[in-house]
């Protein structure tokens, strides 16, 4: 890519600064053209591989698929616990609004159904917490432990270099 002198592109970039050394500048080589690039100037240049480093045998932790699996397991865990607690509460609100005769009917001596369903909200909340802990132990914690072990091994490998 070189400078286009046509009128459709009248701007010419400024000349490069003078040679940075205090002694007289050597004459530039005839093949050097500051307006010609091997690649586009905004394209990232590949950094040369540092000498003495071995290439990694495994992917870095940030690119590991276990992180995606952990995110989806944690997302599933939150949804189950949230839908358990909020689902029951929304059911209670809908029954209160649209079925007042059902909510005022009595279950036993003077105990209305609405009050019984309201009192059942506390055990349902405990159930949501128990489901959250169970799914954490069964699905999320093993993945997190595996990622933690990989991170420790990577840190030990990097420290040994």
Coordinates of C-alpha atoms in Angstrom, one line a residue:
X1 CA 0.0 0.0 0.0
X2 CA 1.5 3.3 -0.9
X3 CA 0.6 7.0 -1.2
X4 CA -2.1 7.7 -3.8
X5 CA -1.3 11.2 -5.4
X6 CA -4.8 11.3 -7.1
X7 CA -7.0 14.3 -6.1
X8 CA -9.5 11.9 -4.5
X9 CA -7.0 11.5 -1.6
X10 CA -5.2 14.9 -1.3
X11 CA -3.9 14.3 2.3
X12 CA -0.3 13.1 2.5
X13 CA 0.9 12.0 6.0
X14 CA 3.7 14.1 7.5
X15 CA 7.3 13.1 7.1
X16 CA 8.8 10.9 9.8
X17 CA 10.8 12.7 12.5
X18 CA 14.5 13.0 12.1
X19 CA 16.9 10.2 13.0
X20 CA 16.9 10.0 16.8
X21 CA 20.7 9.6 17.3
X22 CA 22.9 12.6 18.2
X23 CA 25.4 12.0 15.4
X24 CA 24.7 12.5 11.7
X25 CA 21.9 10.5 10.4
X26 CA 22.8 7.7 8.0
X27 CA 21.2 7.9 4.6
X28 CA 18.0 5.8 4.6
X29 CA 18.1 2.6 2.6
X30 CA 16.5 2.9 -0.8
X31 CA 14.0 0.2 0.0
X32 CA 12.6 2.1 3.0
X33 CA 9.4 3.9 2.4
X34 CA 7.6 5.2 5.5
X35 CA 4.3 5.1 3.7
X36 CA 4.4 1.5 2.7
X37 CA 3.4 -1.2 5.2
X38 CA 3.6 -4.9 5.2
X39 CA 0.1 -5.0 6.7
X40 CA -2.5 -2.4 7.5
X41 CA -1.2 -0.1 10.3
X42 CA -4.2 -0.8 12.5
X43 CA -3.9 -4.6 12.3
X44 CA -2.3 -6.1 15.4
X45 CA 1.2 -7.1 15.1
X46 CA 2.1 -10.6 16.3
X47 CA 4.6 -10.4 19.2
X48 CA 7.6 -12.6 18.7
X49 CA 7.9 -15.6 21.0
X50 CA 10.2 -14.8 23.9
X51 CA 13.4 -16.8 23.9
X52 CA 13.6 -19.6 26.4
X53 CA 9.9 -20.1 26.9
X54 CA 8.2 -23.4 26.1
X55 CA 4.8 -23.3 24.4
X56 CA 1.8 -24.2 26.7
X57 CA 0.5 -27.7 26.4
X58 CA -3.0 -26.8 27.6
X59 CA -5.3 -23.9 27.2
X60 CA -5.1 -21.0 29.6
X61 CA -7.6 -21.0 32.4
X62 CA -9.6 -18.0 31.0
X63 CA -10.3 -20.0 27.8
X64 CA -11.3 -23.2 29.5
X65 CA -14.7 -24.7 28.7
X66 CA -15.2 -25.6 32.4
X67 CA -15.9 -21.9 33.1
X68 CA -18.8 -22.0 30.7
X69 CA -20.1 -25.2 32.3
X70 CA -19.7 -23.6 35.8
X71 CA -21.7 -20.5 34.6
X72 CA -24.5 -22.6 33.2
X73 CA -24.7 -24.8 36.3
X74 CA -24.8 -21.8 38.6
X75 CA -27.4 -20.2 36.4
X76 CA -29.6 -23.4 36.6
X77 CA -29.1 -23.5 40.4
X78 CA -30.3 -19.9 40.8
X79 CA -33.3 -20.5 38.6
X80 CA -34.4 -23.5 40.5
X81 CA -34.2 -21.8 43.9
X82 CA -35.8 -18.6 42.7
X83 CA -38.6 -20.3 40.9
X84 CA -39.3 -22.5 43.9
X85 CA -39.7 -19.5 46.4
X86 CA -41.2 -17.0 44.1
X87 CA -43.4 -19.5 42.3
X88 CA -45.1 -20.4 45.5
X89 CA -45.5 -16.8 46.5
X90 CA -46.9 -15.8 43.2
X91 CA -49.4 -18.7 43.4
X92 CA -50.4 -17.5 46.8
X93 CA -50.9 -13.9 45.5
X94 CA -53.0 -15.1 42.5
X95 CA -55.2 -17.2 44.7
X96 CA -55.7 -14.3 47.0
X97 CA -56.7 -12.0 44.2
X98 CA -58.7 -14.3 42.0
X99 CA -60.1 -16.9 44.4
X100 CA -61.1 -15.1 47.5
X101 CA -63.8 -17.7 48.3
X102 CA -61.2 -20.5 48.3
X103 CA -58.9 -18.5 50.5
X104 CA -61.6 -17.7 53.0
X105 CA -62.9 -21.2 53.2
X106 CA -61.9 -23.0 56.4
X107 CA -59.7 -26.1 56.6
X108 CA -60.3 -27.0 60.2
X109 CA -61.9 -25.2 63.2
X110 CA -61.6 -21.5 62.2
X111 CA -58.3 -21.9 60.2
X112 CA -58.8 -20.3 56.8
X113 CA -57.0 -21.8 53.7
X114 CA -55.3 -18.4 53.0
X115 CA -53.7 -18.4 56.5
X116 CA -52.6 -22.0 56.1
X117 CA -51.1 -21.2 52.7
X118 CA -49.4 -18.1 54.1
X119 CA -47.8 -20.2 56.9
X120 CA -46.7 -22.8 54.4
X121 CA -44.6 -20.0 52.7
X122 CA -41.9 -20.4 55.5
X123 CA -41.2 -24.1 54.8
X124 CA -41.3 -23.5 51.1
X125 CA -38.6 -20.8 51.5
X126 CA -36.6 -23.3 53.6
X127 CA -37.1 -25.8 50.8
X128 CA -35.8 -23.3 48.3
X129 CA -32.7 -22.8 50.4
X130 CA -32.2 -26.6 50.7
X131 CA -32.6 -27.0 46.9
X132 CA -30.0 -24.3 46.4
X133 CA -27.5 -26.0 48.7
X134 CA -28.1 -29.4 47.2
X135 CA -27.6 -28.2 43.6
X136 CA -24.5 -26.4 44.8
X137 CA -23.1 -29.5 46.3
X138 CA -24.1 -31.8 43.4
X139 CA -23.5 -29.6 40.3
X140 CA -21.6 -26.4 41.0
X141 CA -19.1 -27.2 43.7
X142 CA -17.4 -30.2 41.8
X143 CA -16.9 -27.9 38.7
X144 CA -15.6 -25.1 40.9
X145 CA -13.2 -27.5 42.7
X146 CA -11.9 -28.8 39.4
X147 CA -11.3 -25.3 38.1
X148 CA -9.6 -24.3 41.3
X149 CA -7.2 -27.3 41.0
X150 CA -6.4 -26.4 37.4
X151 CA -5.7 -22.9 38.5
X152 CA -3.4 -24.1 41.3
X153 CA -1.5 -26.4 38.9
X154 CA -1.2 -23.5 36.4
X155 CA 0.2 -21.2 39.1
X156 CA 2.7 -23.9 40.2
X157 CA 3.8 -24.4 36.6
X158 CA 4.2 -20.7 36.0
X159 CA 6.1 -20.3 39.3
X160 CA 8.5 -23.1 38.3
X161 CA 9.5 -21.4 35.0

